[in-house]
Coordinates of N, CA and C in Angstrom, one line a residue:
M1 N 78.4 96.4 69.9 CA 79.7 97.0 69.8 C 80.8 95.9 70.1
E2 N 81.8 95.9 69.3 CA 82.9 95.0 69.4 C 83.9 95.4 70.5
Q3 N 84.2 94.6 71.4 CA 85.2 94.9 72.4 C 86.6 94.6 71.9
K4 N 87.5 95.5 72.0 CA 88.9 95.3 71.5 C 89.8 95.2 72.7
W5 N 90.5 94.1 72.9 CA 91.4 93.9 74.0 C 92.8 93.9 73.4
P6 N 93.8 94.4 74.2 CA 95.2 94.3 73.8 C 95.6 92.8 73.5
Q7 N 96.4 92.5 72.5 CA 96.8 91.2 72.2 C 97.7 90.6 73.3
P8 N 98.9 91.3 73.5 CA 99.7 90.8 74.6 C 99.2 91.5 75.9
I9 N 99.3 90.7 77.0 CA 99.0 91.2 78.3 C 100.3 91.1 79.1
W10 N 100.8 92.2 79.6 CA 102.0 92.3 80.4 C 101.5 92.3 81.9
I11 N 102.1 91.4 82.7 CA 101.8 91.4 84.1 C 103.1 91.7 84.8
V12 N 103.1 92.9 85.5 CA 104.4 93.3 86.1 C 104.2 93.5 87.6
R13 N 105.2 93.1 88.4 CA 105.2 93.3 89.8 C 106.0 94.5 90.1
H14 N 105.7 95.2 91.1 CA 106.4 96.5 91.5 C 107.9 96.1 91.8
G15 N 108.7 97.2 91.8 CA 110.1 97.0 92.2 C 110.2 96.7 93.6
Q16 N 111.5 96.5 94.1 CA 111.7 96.2 95.5 C 111.2 97.3 96.4
R17 N 110.6 97.0 97.5 CA 110.0 98.0 98.4 C 110.9 98.2 99.5
A18 N 110.8 99.4 100.1 CA 111.6 99.7 101.3 C 111.4 98.8 102.4
G19 N 110.2 98.2 102.5 CA 109.9 97.2 103.6 C 110.8 96.0 103.5
N20 N 111.1 95.5 102.2 CA 112.0 94.4 102.1 C 113.4 94.7 102.6
V21 N 113.9 95.9 102.4 CA 115.2 96.4 102.9 C 115.2 96.4 104.4
A22 N 114.1 97.0 105.0 CA 114.0 97.0 106.5 C 113.9 95.6 107.1
R23 N 113.1 94.7 106.4 CA 113.0 93.4 106.9 C 114.4 92.6 106.9
D24 N 115.1 92.8 105.8 CA 116.4 92.2 105.7 C 117.4 92.7 106.7
A25 N 117.3 94.0 107.0 CA 118.2 94.5 108.0 C 117.8 94.0 109.4
T26 N 116.5 93.9 109.7 CA 116.0 93.4 110.9 C 116.5 91.9 111.1
E27 N 116.4 91.1 110.1 CA 116.8 89.7 110.2 C 118.3 89.6 110.4
A28 N 119.1 90.4 109.7 CA 120.5 90.4 109.8 C 121.0 90.8 111.2
E29 N 120.2 91.7 111.8 CA 120.6 92.1 113.2 C 119.9 91.3 114.3
K30 N 119.2 90.2 113.8 CA 118.5 89.3 114.7 C 117.5 90.1 115.7
Q31 N 116.9 91.1 115.1 CA 115.9 91.8 115.8 C 114.5 91.2 115.6
L32 N 113.5 91.7 116.4 CA 112.1 91.2 116.2 C 111.2 92.1 115.5
L33 N 111.5 93.4 115.6 CA 110.6 94.5 115.1 C 111.2 95.1 113.8
I34 N 110.5 95.1 112.8 CA 110.9 95.7 111.5 C 110.7 97.2 111.6
A35 N 111.8 98.0 111.4 CA 111.8 99.4 111.6 C 111.2 100.1 110.3
I36 N 109.9 100.1 110.2 CA 109.2 100.8 109.1 C 107.9 101.4 109.7
A37 N 107.7 102.6 109.5 CA 106.5 103.3 110.1 C 105.3 103.2 109.2
E38 N 105.4 103.1 107.9 CA 104.3 103.2 107.0 C 103.4 102.0 107.1
R39 N 102.1 102.2 106.8 CA 101.2 101.0 106.5 C 101.7 100.4 105.3
D40 N 101.4 99.1 105.1 CA 101.8 98.4 103.9 C 101.5 99.1 102.6
V41 N 100.3 99.6 102.5 CA 99.9 100.3 101.3 C 100.7 101.5 101.0
D42 N 101.3 102.1 102.0 CA 102.1 103.4 101.9 C 103.6 103.2 101.8
V43 N 104.0 101.9 101.8 CA 105.5 101.7 101.7 C 106.0 101.9 100.3
P44 N 107.0 102.8 100.1 CA 107.5 103.2 98.8 C 108.5 102.2 98.3
L45 N 108.9 102.4 97.1 CA 110.0 101.6 96.5 C 111.3 102.0 97.3
S46 N 112.2 101.0 97.3 CA 113.6 101.2 97.8 C 114.3 101.9 96.7
E47 N 115.6 102.3 97.0 CA 116.4 102.9 95.9 C 116.6 101.9 94.8
L48 N 116.8 100.6 95.1 CA 116.9 99.6 94.1 C 115.6 99.4 93.4
G49 N 114.5 99.5 94.1 CA 113.2 99.4 93.4 C 112.9 100.5 92.4
A50 N 113.3 101.7 92.8 CA 113.2 102.8 91.9 C 114.0 102.6 90.6
R51 N 115.2 102.1 90.8 CA 116.0 101.8 89.6 C 115.4 100.7 88.7
Q52 N 114.8 99.7 89.4 CA 114.1 98.6 88.7 C 113.0 99.1 87.9
A53 N 112.2 100.0 88.5 CA 111.0 100.6 87.8 C 111.5 101.4 86.6
Q54 N 112.6 102.2 86.8 CA 113.1 103.0 85.6 C 113.6 102.0 84.5
T55 N 114.2 100.9 84.9 CA 114.6 99.9 83.9 C 113.5 99.3 83.2
L56 N 112.4 99.1 83.9 CA 111.2 98.6 83.3 C 110.7 99.5 82.2
G57 N 110.6 100.8 82.6 CA 110.2 101.8 81.7 C 111.1 101.9 80.4
D58 N 112.4 101.8 80.7 CA 113.3 101.8 79.6 C 113.1 100.6 78.7
W59 N 112.9 99.5 79.3 CA 112.6 98.3 78.5 C 111.4 98.4 77.6
F60 N 110.3 98.9 78.2 CA 109.1 99.1 77.4 C 109.3 100.1 76.3
A61 N 110.1 101.1 76.5 CA 110.4 102.1 75.5 C 111.2 101.6 74.4
T62 N 111.9 100.5 74.6 CA 112.7 99.9 73.4 C 111.8 99.1 72.5
L63 N 110.6 98.7 72.9 CA 109.7 97.9 72.1 C 109.2 98.8 71.0
P64 N 108.9 98.2 69.8 CA 108.3 99.0 68.7 C 106.9 99.6 69.3
S65 N 106.5 100.7 68.8 CA 105.3 101.4 69.4 C 104.1 100.5 69.3
E66 N 104.0 99.7 68.3 CA 102.8 98.8 68.2 C 102.8 97.7 69.2
Q67 N 103.9 97.5 69.9 CA 104.0 96.4 70.9 C 104.0 97.0 72.3
Q68 N 104.1 98.3 72.4 CA 104.0 98.9 73.8 C 102.6 98.9 74.4
P69 N 102.5 98.9 75.7 CA 101.2 98.9 76.3 C 100.4 100.1 75.9
T70 N 99.1 99.9 75.8 CA 98.2 101.0 75.5 C 97.2 101.1 76.6
V71 N 97.1 100.1 77.5 CA 96.2 100.2 78.7 C 97.1 99.8 79.9
V72 N 97.0 100.6 80.9 CA 97.8 100.4 82.1 C 96.9 100.4 83.3
L73 N 96.8 99.3 84.0 CA 96.0 99.2 85.3 C 97.0 98.9 86.4
Y74 N 96.8 99.6 87.5 CA 97.7 99.4 88.6 C 97.0 99.6 90.0
S75 N 97.5 99.1 91.0 CA 96.9 99.2 92.3 C 97.2 100.5 93.0
P76 N 96.5 100.8 94.1 CA 96.7 102.1 94.8 C 97.9 102.1 95.7
Y77 N 98.6 100.9 95.8 CA 99.8 100.9 96.7 C 100.8 101.9 96.2
V78 N 101.5 102.6 97.1 CA 102.4 103.7 96.7 C 103.5 103.1 95.8
R79 N 104.1 101.9 96.2 CA 105.2 101.4 95.4 C 104.7 101.0 94.0
V80 N 103.5 100.6 93.9 CA 103.0 100.2 92.6 C 102.7 101.5 91.7
Q81 N 102.2 102.5 92.4 CA 102.1 103.8 91.7 C 103.4 104.3 91.2
Q82 N 104.4 104.2 92.0 CA 105.8 104.6 91.6 C 106.3 103.8 90.4
T83 N 106.1 102.5 90.4 CA 106.5 101.7 89.3 C 105.7 102.0 88.1
A84 N 104.4 102.2 88.2 CA 103.6 102.6 87.0 C 104.1 104.0 86.4
Q85 N 104.3 104.9 87.3 CA 104.7 106.3 86.9 C 106.0 106.2 86.1
A86 N 107.0 105.4 86.7 CA 108.3 105.3 86.0 C 108.1 104.7 84.6
M87 N 107.2 103.7 84.5 CA 107.0 103.1 83.2 C 106.3 104.1 82.2
L88 N 105.2 104.7 82.8 CA 104.5 105.7 81.9 C 105.3 106.8 81.4
A89 N 106.3 107.2 82.2 CA 107.1 108.4 81.8 C 107.9 108.1 80.5
R90 N 108.1 106.8 80.2 CA 108.8 106.4 79.0 C 108.0 106.0 77.9
L91 N 106.6 106.0 78.0 CA 105.7 105.7 76.9 C 105.1 107.0 76.4
A92 N 104.8 107.0 75.1 CA 104.1 108.1 74.5 C 102.7 108.2 75.0
A93 N 102.4 109.4 75.6 CA 101.1 109.6 76.2 C 100.0 109.4 75.2
D94 N 100.2 109.9 74.0 CA 99.1 109.8 73.0 C 98.8 108.4 72.5
S95 N 99.7 107.4 72.9 CA 99.4 106.0 72.5 C 98.7 105.3 73.6
L96 N 98.4 105.9 74.7 CA 97.8 105.2 75.8 C 96.3 105.4 75.7
A97 N 95.5 104.3 75.7 CA 94.1 104.4 75.6 C 93.5 104.6 77.0
S98 N 94.1 104.0 78.0 CA 93.6 104.0 79.4 C 94.7 103.8 80.4
V99 N 94.7 104.6 81.4 CA 95.5 104.5 82.6 C 94.7 104.6 83.8
V100 N 94.6 103.5 84.6 CA 93.6 103.5 85.7 C 94.3 102.9 87.0
A101 N 94.1 103.6 88.1 CA 94.5 103.0 89.4 C 93.2 102.3 89.9
D102 N 93.3 101.0 90.0 CA 92.1 100.2 90.4 C 92.2 99.7 91.8
E103 N 91.3 100.1 92.6 CA 91.3 99.6 94.0 C 91.2 98.1 94.2
R104 N 90.7 97.4 93.2 CA 90.5 96.0 93.3 C 91.8 95.2 93.1
L105 N 92.9 95.9 92.6 CA 94.2 95.3 92.4 C 95.0 95.4 93.7
R106 N 94.9 94.4 94.5 CA 95.6 94.4 95.8 C 96.2 93.1 96.1
S107 N 97.2 93.1 96.9 CA 97.8 91.8 97.4 C 96.8 91.1 98.3
S108 N 96.9 89.8 98.3 CA 96.0 89.0 99.2 C 96.8 87.9 99.8
T109 N 96.6 87.7 101.1 CA 97.3 86.6 101.7 C 96.3 85.5 102.0
A110 N 95.1 85.7 101.5 CA 94.0 84.6 101.8 C 94.2 83.5 100.8

């Protein structure tokens, strides 16, 4: 069986996360503790991040249908799911061959 892969591969980082906003506020106030209660995996997009994700979806939607993504892989992080959902909302569902949240797609500091 012949494996068919998409020709272009788009690598997209999630939009700004609420943790970045909290960190920036902490640094501006010269505090030591970042005021965010969620685990890193559960930190959502900031308001700006949500707009960035919508803009990403809008941009993909402007591409000719044959150039739009047909396979979407994303990590289980909440902010990444939100970014993927915003993008997927602008793509034709019938053109998507596969949409997968993959546990192996995670940030690494190692």
